[in-house]
PDB file of C-alpha atoms in Angstrom:
ATOM      1  CA  MET A   1      -0.056  -0.078  -0.011  1.00  0.00           C
ATOM      2  CA  ARG A   2       2.655   2.591   0.973  1.00  0.00           C
ATOM      3  CA  HIS A   3       4.236   1.510  -2.432  1.00  0.00           C
ATOM      4  CA  VAL A   4       1.394   2.522  -4.276  1.00  0.00           C
ATOM      5  CA  GLY A   5       0.751   5.656  -2.473  1.00  0.00           C
ATOM      6  CA  ARG A   6       4.290   6.722  -3.351  1.00  0.00           C
ATOM      7  CA  SER A   7       3.778   6.272  -7.082  1.00  0.00           C
ATOM      8  CA  ARG A   8       0.888   7.844  -7.492  1.00  0.00           C
ATOM      9  CA  LEU A   9       1.801  10.888  -5.470  1.00  0.00           C
ATOM     10  CA  HIS A  10       5.571  11.576  -6.752  1.00  0.00           C
ATOM     11  CA  GLY A  11       5.958   8.878  -9.728  1.00  0.00           C
ATOM     12  CA  ASN A  12       7.080  10.613 -12.870  1.00  0.00           C
ATOM     13  CA  ARG A  13       4.148   9.109 -14.561  1.00  0.00           C
ATOM     14  CA  ALA A  14       1.631  10.780 -12.088  1.00  0.00           C
ATOM     15  CA  SER A  15       3.639  14.304 -11.930  1.00  0.00           C
ATOM     16  CA  ARG A  16       3.027  14.431 -15.827  1.00  0.00           C
ATOM     17  CA  ARG A  17      -0.644  13.766 -15.755  1.00  0.00           C
ATOM     18  CA  PHE A  18      -0.814  16.304 -13.042  1.00  0.00           C
ATOM     19  CA  ARG A  19       1.043  19.205 -15.268  1.00  0.00           C
ATOM     20  CA  GLN A  20      -0.841  18.378 -18.289  1.00  0.00           C
ATOM     21  CA  CYS A  21      -4.157  18.901 -16.738  1.00  0.00           C
ATOM     22  CA  ILE A  22      -3.383  22.278 -15.748  1.00  0.00           C
ATOM     23  CA  PRO A  23      -3.231  23.827 -19.272  1.00  0.00           C
ATOM     24  CA  ALA A  24      -6.520  22.303 -20.372  1.00  0.00           C
ATOM     25  CA  PHE A  25      -8.269  23.674 -16.906  1.00  0.00           C
ATOM     26  CA  ASP A  26      -7.082  27.231 -17.915  1.00  0.00           C
ATOM     27  CA  ARG A  27      -8.691  26.763 -21.257  1.00  0.00           C
ATOM     28  CA  GLU A  28     -11.990  26.095 -19.953  1.00  0.00           C
ATOM     29  CA  GLU A  29     -12.059  28.802 -17.318  1.00  0.00           C
ATOM     30  CA  GLU A  30     -10.305  31.419 -19.862  1.00  0.00           C
ATOM     31  CA  MET A  31     -13.500  33.147 -21.274  1.00  0.00           C
ATOM     32  CA  ASN A  32     -16.117  32.218 -18.047  1.00  0.00           C
ATOM     33  CA  LEU A  33     -17.181  35.986 -17.953  1.00  0.00           C
ATOM     34  CA  LYS A  34     -17.769  36.189 -21.386  1.00  0.00           C
ATOM     35  CA  GLY A  35     -20.852  38.983 -22.178  1.00  0.00           C
ATOM     36  CA  LYS A  36     -20.228  40.227 -18.577  1.00  0.00           C
ATOM     37  CA  LYS A  37     -20.081  44.076 -17.865  1.00  0.00           C
ATOM     38  CA  ALA A  38     -17.762  45.308 -15.541  1.00  0.00           C
ATOM     39  CA  LEU A  39     -16.430  48.203 -13.208  1.00  0.00           C
ATOM     40  CA  VAL A  40     -13.185  48.566 -11.800  1.00  0.00           C
ATOM     41  CA  THR A  41     -12.937  51.508  -9.377  1.00  0.00           C
ATOM     42  CA  ALA A  42      -9.279  52.827  -9.228  1.00  0.00           C
ATOM     43  CA  GLY A  43      -8.271  50.090 -12.091  1.00  0.00           C
ATOM     44  CA  SER A  44      -5.415  52.479 -13.768  1.00  0.00           C
ATOM     45  CA  ARG A  45      -2.544  51.169 -11.643  1.00  0.00           C
ATOM     46  CA  GLY A  46      -1.105  48.164  -9.132  1.00  0.00           C
ATOM     47  CA  ILE A  47      -3.919  45.898  -7.798  1.00  0.00           C
ATOM     48  CA  GLY A  48      -6.990  47.695  -9.526  1.00  0.00           C
ATOM     49  CA  SER A  49      -5.203  47.350 -13.171  1.00  0.00           C
ATOM     50  CA  ALA A  50      -4.558  43.528 -12.557  1.00  0.00           C
ATOM     51  CA  ILE A  51      -7.903  43.352 -11.882  1.00  0.00           C
ATOM     52  CA  ALA A  52      -9.413  45.012 -15.069  1.00  0.00           C
ATOM     53  CA  ARG A  53      -7.099  43.008 -16.983  1.00  0.00           C
ATOM     54  CA  LEU A  54      -8.006  39.784 -15.905  1.00  0.00           C
ATOM     55  CA  LEU A  55     -11.332  40.312 -16.245  1.00  0.00           C
ATOM     56  CA  ALA A  56     -10.958  41.420 -19.826  1.00  0.00           C
ATOM     57  CA  THR A  57      -9.040  38.230 -20.326  1.00  0.00           C
ATOM     58  CA  ARG A  58     -11.868  36.228 -19.101  1.00  0.00           C
ATOM     59  CA  GLY A  59     -14.031  37.841 -21.596  1.00  0.00           C
ATOM     60  CA  ALA A  60     -15.843  40.707 -19.330  1.00  0.00           C
ATOM     61  CA  GLU A  61     -16.229  44.478 -21.278  1.00  0.00           C
ATOM     62  CA  VAL A  62     -14.514  46.490 -18.595  1.00  0.00           C
ATOM     63  CA  VAL A  63     -14.748  50.249 -17.626  1.00  0.00           C
ATOM     64  CA  VAL A  64     -11.514  51.481 -15.913  1.00  0.00           C
ATOM     65  CA  ASN A  65     -12.000  54.164 -13.460  1.00  0.00           C
ATOM     66  CA  TYR A  66      -9.414  56.447 -12.479  1.00  0.00           C
ATOM     67  CA  HIS A  67      -9.141  59.868 -10.643  1.00  0.00           C
ATOM     68  CA  GLU A  68      -6.313  62.064 -11.924  1.00  0.00           C
ATOM     69  CA  ASN A  69      -3.515  59.643 -13.726  1.00  0.00           C
ATOM     70  CA  ARG A  70      -5.301  59.267 -17.492  1.00  0.00           C
ATOM     71  CA  LYS A  71      -2.208  58.024 -18.854  1.00  0.00           C
ATOM     72  CA  ALA A  72      -2.163  54.966 -16.497  1.00  0.00           C
ATOM     73  CA  ALA A  73      -5.381  54.347 -17.330  1.00  0.00           C
ATOM     74  CA  ASP A  74      -5.163  54.715 -20.844  1.00  0.00           C
ATOM     75  CA  GLY A  75      -2.133  52.008 -20.551  1.00  0.00           C
ATOM     76  CA  THR A  76      -4.434  49.726 -19.069  1.00  0.00           C
ATOM     77  CA  VAL A  77      -7.071  50.053 -21.520  1.00  0.00           C
ATOM     78  CA  GLU A  78      -4.405  49.709 -24.172  1.00  0.00           C
ATOM     79  CA  ALA A  79      -3.196  46.687 -22.701  1.00  0.00           C
ATOM     80  CA  ILE A  80      -6.765  44.959 -22.750  1.00  0.00           C
ATOM     81  CA  THR A  81      -7.521  46.047 -26.253  1.00  0.00           C
ATOM     82  CA  ALA A  82      -4.208  45.065 -27.680  1.00  0.00           C
ATOM     83  CA  ALA A  83      -4.956  41.267 -26.156  1.00  0.00           C
ATOM     84  CA  GLY A  84      -8.473  41.542 -28.215  1.00  0.00           C
ATOM     85  CA  GLY A  85     -10.383  42.724 -25.326  1.00  0.00           C
ATOM     86  CA  THR A  86     -13.021  45.450 -24.520  1.00  0.00           C
ATOM     87  CA  ALA A  87     -12.301  48.233 -22.416  1.00  0.00           C
ATOM     88  CA  ILE A  88     -12.942  52.124 -21.789  1.00  0.00           C
ATOM     89  CA  ALA A  89     -11.321  54.713 -19.309  1.00  0.00           C
ATOM     90  CA  VAL A  90     -13.687  56.813 -17.176  1.00  0.00           C
ATOM     91  CA  GLN A  91     -12.618  59.937 -14.809  1.00  0.00           C
ATOM     92  CA  ALA A  92     -14.318  60.145 -11.559  1.00  0.00           C
ATOM     93  CA  ASP A  93     -13.603  61.424  -8.057  1.00  0.00           C
ATOM     94  CA  LEU A  94     -15.120  58.961  -5.864  1.00  0.00           C
ATOM     95  CA  GLY A  95     -15.449  60.845  -2.924  1.00  0.00           C
ATOM     96  CA  SER A  96     -17.845  62.782  -4.725  1.00  0.00           C
ATOM     97  CA  SER A  97     -21.173  62.037  -4.716  1.00  0.00           C
ATOM     98  CA  ALA A  98     -21.993  63.932  -8.125  1.00  0.00           C
ATOM     99  CA  ASP A  99     -19.004  62.142  -9.940  1.00  0.00           C
ATOM    100  CA  VAL A 100     -19.943  58.544  -8.723  1.00  0.00           C
ATOM    101  CA  HIS A 101     -23.240  59.312 -10.001  1.00  0.00           C
ATOM    102  CA  ARG A 102     -21.765  60.073 -13.151  1.00  0.00           C
ATOM    103  CA  LEU A 103     -19.489  57.145 -13.333  1.00  0.00           C
ATOM    104  CA  PHE A 104     -22.153  54.601 -13.059  1.00  0.00           C
ATOM    105  CA  ALA A 105     -24.421  56.475 -15.696  1.00  0.00           C
ATOM    106  CA  GLU A 106     -21.701  56.396 -18.066  1.00  0.00           C
ATOM    107  CA  THR A 107     -20.968  52.822 -17.343  1.00  0.00           C
ATOM    108  CA  ALA A 108     -24.540  51.982 -17.940  1.00  0.00           C
ATOM    109  CA  GLU A 109     -24.724  54.074 -21.048  1.00  0.00           C
ATOM    110  CA  THR A 110     -21.560  52.445 -22.724  1.00  0.00           C
ATOM    111  CA  LEU A 111     -21.979  48.938 -21.452  1.00  0.00           C
ATOM    112  CA  GLY A 112     -25.376  48.742 -21.667  1.00  0.00           C
ATOM    113  CA  GLY A 113     -25.736  47.200 -18.361  1.00  0.00           C
ATOM    114  CA  LEU A 114     -23.496  46.294 -15.436  1.00  0.00           C
ATOM    115  CA  ASP A 115     -22.981  42.674 -13.811  1.00  0.00           C
ATOM    116  CA  ILE A 116     -19.441  43.305 -11.767  1.00  0.00           C
ATOM    117  CA  VAL A 117     -18.543  45.715  -9.602  1.00  0.00           C
ATOM    118  CA  VAL A 118     -15.312  45.785  -8.232  1.00  0.00           C
ATOM    119  CA  ASN A 119     -14.443  48.642  -5.184  1.00  0.00           C
ATOM    120  CA  ASN A 120     -11.074  49.165  -5.202  1.00  0.00           C
ATOM    121  CA  VAL A 121     -10.981  52.794  -3.933  1.00  0.00           C
ATOM    122  CA  GLY A 122      -8.383  53.329  -1.260  1.00  0.00           C
ATOM    123  CA  ILE A 123      -5.680  55.675  -0.176  1.00  0.00           C
ATOM    124  CA  ASN A 124      -3.131  54.684   2.211  1.00  0.00           C
ATOM    125  CA  LEU A 125      -2.028  56.860   5.620  1.00  0.00           C
ATOM    126  CA  VAL A 126       1.141  55.737   7.609  1.00  0.00           C
ATOM    127  CA  ALA A 127       1.379  58.083  10.756  1.00  0.00           C
ATOM    128  CA  PRO A 128       0.855  57.165  14.432  1.00  0.00           C
ATOM    129  CA  ILE A 129      -2.663  57.957  15.745  1.00  0.00           C
ATOM    130  CA  ALA A 130      -1.623  60.097  18.404  1.00  0.00           C
ATOM    131  CA  THR A 131      -0.046  62.788  15.754  1.00  0.00           C
ATOM    132  CA  THR A 132      -2.362  62.486  12.752  1.00  0.00           C
ATOM    133  CA  ALA A 133      -3.642  65.473  11.532  1.00  0.00           C
ATOM    134  CA  GLU A 134      -7.176  66.134  11.355  1.00  0.00           C
ATOM    135  CA  SER A 135      -7.005  66.988   7.637  1.00  0.00           C
ATOM    136  CA  ASP A 136      -5.087  63.675   7.052  1.00  0.00           C
ATOM    137  CA  PHE A 137      -7.810  61.993   8.866  1.00  0.00           C
ATOM    138  CA  ASP A 138     -10.564  63.509   6.983  1.00  0.00           C
ATOM    139  CA  ASN A 139      -9.284  63.003   3.799  1.00  0.00           C
ATOM    140  CA  VAL A 140      -8.926  59.148   4.266  1.00  0.00           C
ATOM    141  CA  VAL A 141     -12.119  58.967   5.492  1.00  0.00           C
ATOM    142  CA  ALA A 142     -13.593  60.645   2.496  1.00  0.00           C
ATOM    143  CA  VAL A 143     -11.827  58.308   0.175  1.00  0.00           C
ATOM    144  CA  ASN A 144     -11.732  55.080   1.752  1.00  0.00           C
ATOM    145  CA  PHE A 145     -15.019  54.896   3.669  1.00  0.00           C
ATOM    146  CA  LYS A 146     -17.282  57.484   2.193  1.00  0.00           C
ATOM    147  CA  GLY A 147     -15.957  56.527  -1.618  1.00  0.00           C
ATOM    148  CA  SER A 148     -16.793  53.310  -0.892  1.00  0.00           C
ATOM    149  CA  PHE A 149     -19.978  53.689   0.596  1.00  0.00           C
ATOM    150  CA  LEU A 150     -20.926  55.786  -2.410  1.00  0.00           C
ATOM    151  CA  VAL A 151     -19.781  52.927  -4.935  1.00  0.00           C
ATOM    152  CA  MET A 152     -21.786  50.264  -2.961  1.00  0.00           C
ATOM    153  CA  GLN A 153     -24.803  52.553  -2.604  1.00  0.00           C
ATOM    154  CA  HIS A 154     -24.724  53.006  -6.907  1.00  0.00           C
ATOM    155  CA  ALA A 155     -23.644  49.566  -7.157  1.00  0.00           C
ATOM    156  CA  ALA A 156     -26.566  47.897  -5.382  1.00  0.00           C
ATOM    157  CA  ASP A 157     -29.152  49.636  -7.627  1.00  0.00           C
ATOM    158  CA  ALA A 158     -26.889  49.268 -10.941  1.00  0.00           C
ATOM    159  CA  VAL A 159     -25.925  45.340 -11.069  1.00  0.00           C
ATOM    160  CA  SER A 160     -28.099  42.906 -12.401  1.00  0.00           C
ATOM    161  CA  ASP A 161     -29.980  40.191 -10.659  1.00  0.00           C
ATOM    162  CA  ASN A 162     -27.241  37.267 -10.109  1.00  0.00           C
ATOM    163  CA  GLY A 163     -24.463  40.107 -10.072  1.00  0.00           C
ATOM    164  CA  ARG A 164     -21.059  40.396  -8.020  1.00  0.00           C
ATOM    165  CA  ILE A 165     -19.909  43.525  -6.083  1.00  0.00           C
ATOM    166  CA  ILE A 166     -16.471  42.756  -4.790  1.00  0.00           C
ATOM    167  CA  ASN A 167     -14.680  45.113  -2.389  1.00  0.00           C
ATOM    168  CA  ILE A 168     -10.954  45.402  -1.752  1.00  0.00           C
ATOM    169  CA  SER A 169     -10.209  45.883   1.982  1.00  0.00           C
ATOM    170  CA  THR A 170      -6.586  45.030   3.572  1.00  0.00           C
ATOM    171  CA  GLY A 171      -4.870  42.431   5.540  1.00  0.00           C
ATOM    172  CA  ASN A 172      -4.286  44.988   8.052  1.00  0.00           C
ATOM    173  CA  THR A 173      -7.865  44.764   9.564  1.00  0.00           C
ATOM    174  CA  ARG A 174      -6.758  41.020  10.546  1.00  0.00           C
ATOM    175  CA  VAL A 175      -3.082  41.731  11.461  1.00  0.00           C
ATOM    176  CA  SER A 176      -2.466  44.271  13.973  1.00  0.00           C
ATOM    177  CA  MET A 177       0.807  47.221  12.913  1.00  0.00           C
ATOM    178  CA  PRO A 178       1.383  50.465  14.168  1.00  0.00           C
ATOM    179  CA  PHE A 179       1.004  53.500  12.324  1.00  0.00           C
ATOM    180  CA  ILE A 180      -1.744  52.148  10.174  1.00  0.00           C
ATOM    181  CA  GLY A 181      -4.636  52.603  12.457  1.00  0.00           C
ATOM    182  CA  VAL A 182      -6.791  54.987  10.815  1.00  0.00           C
ATOM    183  CA  TYR A 183      -6.344  53.520   7.145  1.00  0.00           C
ATOM    184  CA  ALA A 184      -7.232  50.141   8.740  1.00  0.00           C
ATOM    185  CA  ALA A 185     -10.108  51.461  10.426  1.00  0.00           C
ATOM    186  CA  THR A 186     -11.596  52.982   7.210  1.00  0.00           C
ATOM    187  CA  LYS A 187     -11.120  49.582   5.517  1.00  0.00           C
ATOM    188  CA  ALA A 188     -12.676  47.685   8.497  1.00  0.00           C
ATOM    189  CA  ALA A 189     -15.517  50.152   7.756  1.00  0.00           C
ATOM    190  CA  VAL A 190     -15.683  48.655   4.476  1.00  0.00           C
ATOM    191  CA  GLU A 191     -16.071  45.343   5.403  1.00  0.00           C
ATOM    192  CA  GLN A 192     -18.799  45.688   7.984  1.00  0.00           C
ATOM    193  CA  MET A 193     -20.827  47.496   4.947  1.00  0.00           C
ATOM    194  CA  THR A 194     -19.570  43.914   2.715  1.00  0.00           C
ATOM    195  CA  PHE A 195     -21.622  42.172   5.656  1.00  0.00           C
ATOM    196  CA  SER A 196     -24.740  44.037   5.553  1.00  0.00           C
ATOM    197  CA  LEU A 197     -25.222  44.777   1.801  1.00  0.00           C
ATOM    198  CA  ALA A 198     -24.655  40.755   1.280  1.00  0.00           C
ATOM    199  CA  ARG A 199     -27.561  40.508   3.466  1.00  0.00           C
ATOM    200  CA  GLU A 200     -29.978  43.391   1.674  1.00  0.00           C
ATOM    201  CA  LEU A 201     -28.934  41.869  -1.681  1.00  0.00           C
ATOM    202  CA  GLY A 202     -29.477  38.230  -1.164  1.00  0.00           C
ATOM    203  CA  SER A 203     -32.876  37.856  -2.430  1.00  0.00           C
ATOM    204  CA  ARG A 204     -31.827  39.115  -6.053  1.00  0.00           C
ATOM    205  CA  ALA A 205     -28.806  36.471  -5.765  1.00  0.00           C
ATOM    206  CA  VAL A 206     -26.351  39.602  -5.829  1.00  0.00           C
ATOM    207  CA  THR A 207     -23.150  38.210  -3.716  1.00  0.00           C
ATOM    208  CA  VAL A 208     -20.819  41.015  -1.829  1.00  0.00           C
ATOM    209  CA  ASN A 209     -17.341  39.585  -0.662  1.00  0.00           C
ATOM    210  CA  ALA A 210     -14.244  41.547   0.411  1.00  0.00           C
ATOM    211  CA  VAL A 211     -10.864  40.638  -0.573  1.00  0.00           C
ATOM    212  CA  LEU A 212      -7.955  41.489   1.913  1.00  0.00           C
ATOM    213  CA  PRO A 213      -4.922  41.715   0.286  1.00  0.00           C
ATOM    214  CA  GLY A 214      -1.439  41.422   1.972  1.00  0.00           C
ATOM    215  CA  LEU A 215       1.685  43.280   1.278  1.00  0.00           C
ATOM    216  CA  THR A 216       1.468  43.416  -2.591  1.00  0.00           C
ATOM    217  CA  ASP A 217       4.374  44.549  -4.755  1.00  0.00           C
ATOM    218  CA  THR A 218       3.060  47.544  -6.942  1.00  0.00           C
ATOM    219  CA  ASP A 219       4.468  50.625  -7.884  1.00  0.00           C
ATOM    220  CA  GLY A 220       2.699  52.624  -4.867  1.00  0.00           C
ATOM    221  CA  LEU A 221       4.506  50.331  -2.103  1.00  0.00           C
ATOM    222  CA  ARG A 222       6.554  52.664   0.110  1.00  0.00           C
ATOM    223  CA  PRO A 223      10.029  52.713  -0.380  1.00  0.00           C
ATOM    224  CA  GLU A 224      10.852  52.371   3.445  1.00  0.00           C
ATOM    225  CA  ILE A 225       8.277  49.234   3.212  1.00  0.00           C
ATOM    226  CA  ARG A 226       9.952  47.433   0.276  1.00  0.00           C
ATOM    227  CA  GLU A 227      13.292  47.957   1.889  1.00  0.00           C
ATOM    228  CA  ASN A 228      11.917  46.084   5.307  1.00  0.00           C
ATOM    229  CA  ALA A 229       9.791  43.670   3.590  1.00  0.00           C
ATOM    230  CA  SER A 230      11.842  40.548   5.059  1.00  0.00           C
ATOM    231  CA  SER A 231      10.151  40.555   8.395  1.00  0.00           C
ATOM    232  CA  ILE A 232       6.815  40.452   6.693  1.00  0.00           C
ATOM    233  CA  ILE A 233       7.973  37.744   4.248  1.00  0.00           C
ATOM    234  CA  GLN A 234       9.063  35.349   7.220  1.00  0.00           C
ATOM    235  CA  MET A 235       5.610  36.023   8.652  1.00  0.00           C
ATOM    236  CA  THR A 236       4.161  34.810   5.647  1.00  0.00           C
ATOM    237  CA  PRO A 237       3.449  31.099   5.381  1.00  0.00           C
ATOM    238  CA  LEU A 238       4.061  31.078   1.382  1.00  0.00           C
ATOM    239  CA  GLY A 239       6.952  33.130   1.927  1.00  0.00           C
ATOM    240  CA  ARG A 240       6.787  36.091  -0.569  1.00  0.00           C
ATOM    241  CA  ILE A 241       5.331  39.642  -1.109  1.00  0.00           C
ATOM    242  CA  GLY A 242       2.293  39.153  -3.213  1.00  0.00           C
ATOM    243  CA  THR A 243       1.792  40.355  -6.866  1.00  0.00           C
ATOM    244  CA  PRO A 244      -1.313  42.211  -8.142  1.00  0.00           C
ATOM    245  CA  GLU A 245      -1.939  39.333 -10.098  1.00  0.00           C
ATOM    246  CA  ASP A 246      -2.167  36.991  -7.285  1.00  0.00           C
ATOM    247  CA  VAL A 247      -5.102  39.367  -5.820  1.00  0.00           C
ATOM    248  CA  ALA A 248      -6.621  39.595  -9.325  1.00  0.00           C
ATOM    249  CA  GLU A 249      -7.101  35.784  -9.536  1.00  0.00           C
ATOM    250  CA  VAL A 250      -9.364  35.635  -6.075  1.00  0.00           C
ATOM    251  CA  VAL A 251     -11.160  38.852  -7.710  1.00  0.00           C
ATOM    252  CA  ALA A 252     -11.936  37.003 -10.604  1.00  0.00           C
ATOM    253  CA  PHE A 253     -13.240  33.688  -9.044  1.00  0.00           C
ATOM    254  CA  LEU A 254     -15.515  35.916  -6.979  1.00  0.00           C
ATOM    255  CA  ALA A 255     -16.743  37.788 -10.378  1.00  0.00           C
ATOM    256  CA  SER A 256     -17.617  34.058 -11.889  1.00  0.00           C
ATOM    257  CA  ALA A 257     -20.573  32.069 -11.688  1.00  0.00           C
ATOM    258  CA  GLU A 258     -18.649  29.738  -9.827  1.00  0.00           C
ATOM    259  CA  SER A 259     -18.443  31.922  -6.788  1.00  0.00           C
ATOM    260  CA  ARG A 260     -22.575  32.160  -6.498  1.00  0.00           C
ATOM    261  CA  TRP A 261     -22.561  30.503  -3.317  1.00  0.00           C
ATOM    262  CA  VAL A 262     -20.063  32.543  -1.470  1.00  0.00           C
ATOM    263  CA  THR A 263     -21.425  36.093  -0.438  1.00  0.00           C
ATOM    264  CA  GLY A 264     -20.632  38.139   3.067  1.00  0.00           C
ATOM    265  CA  GLN A 265     -17.602  36.956   3.231  1.00  0.00           C
ATOM    266  CA  THR A 266     -13.963  38.638   4.081  1.00  0.00           C
ATOM    267  CA  ILE A 267     -11.417  36.382   2.294  1.00  0.00           C
ATOM    268  CA  GLY A 268      -7.544  36.999   2.727  1.00  0.00           C
ATOM    269  CA  ALA A 269      -4.964  36.815  -0.437  1.00  0.00           C
ATOM    270  CA  SER A 270      -2.255  37.602   1.665  1.00  0.00           C
ATOM    271  CA  GLY A 271      -0.246  34.291   1.567  1.00  0.00           C
ATOM    272  CA  GLY A 272      -1.850  33.205   4.796  1.00  0.00           C
ATOM    273  CA  LEU A 273      -0.538  36.099   6.808  1.00  0.00           C
ATOM    274  CA  SER A 274      -3.938  37.692   7.369  1.00  0.00           C
TER     275      SER A 274
END
């Protein structure tokens, strides 16, 4: 019995069969969002851009929202269209009710409907609570808390039955770290709204979930954090910093029909750290 177990798990023939099944699985899943209409807020760079590109690769038509960096948004759109996908960039300040209303109106007009909303809005604040300026507090709350609320509020009305709302939170709501208390608090508020909205929209089979990235290697990663990442890597069971694509794969699953029985959840995408 022991000999059979080894041959199945470690034998060359079994290993070859396992490797050969991976491309076939990828081909089946490649277009599982075909015909879906998606909005990705803050989709011009980093995690947002990776999400927009992957959803488009899976067949979705995508609106890439941006605030100020039109060049980055255009770059994401160009990458999608060059790969055969469909995408446009739409500017909006997510802290402005009027802008969020316009964003959803333009999305509906352009795509002819909306099935998936990825709520990726967020800015970071690294500062001790004791010395955080009130203006900095107000700014982070306006973007992370109010902005997320406005997007979720509009998404609740805009998405089709069986739609998907996916909020991007942070692993910092689960792992205590100094100097990020205000930032983590605003993201914890997003998670609480995720729980409530999931119950409010369940009768329409709309799922609402939150993804919690850990330390992720983006161009927005602060240099001092990058330089001292070894301690976080040591705490991470999978032993590395995450990539935007790692997070995007989790979001793509939650956007798919295969996630239909998953709602009201906070899902870590941190290599096991959170």
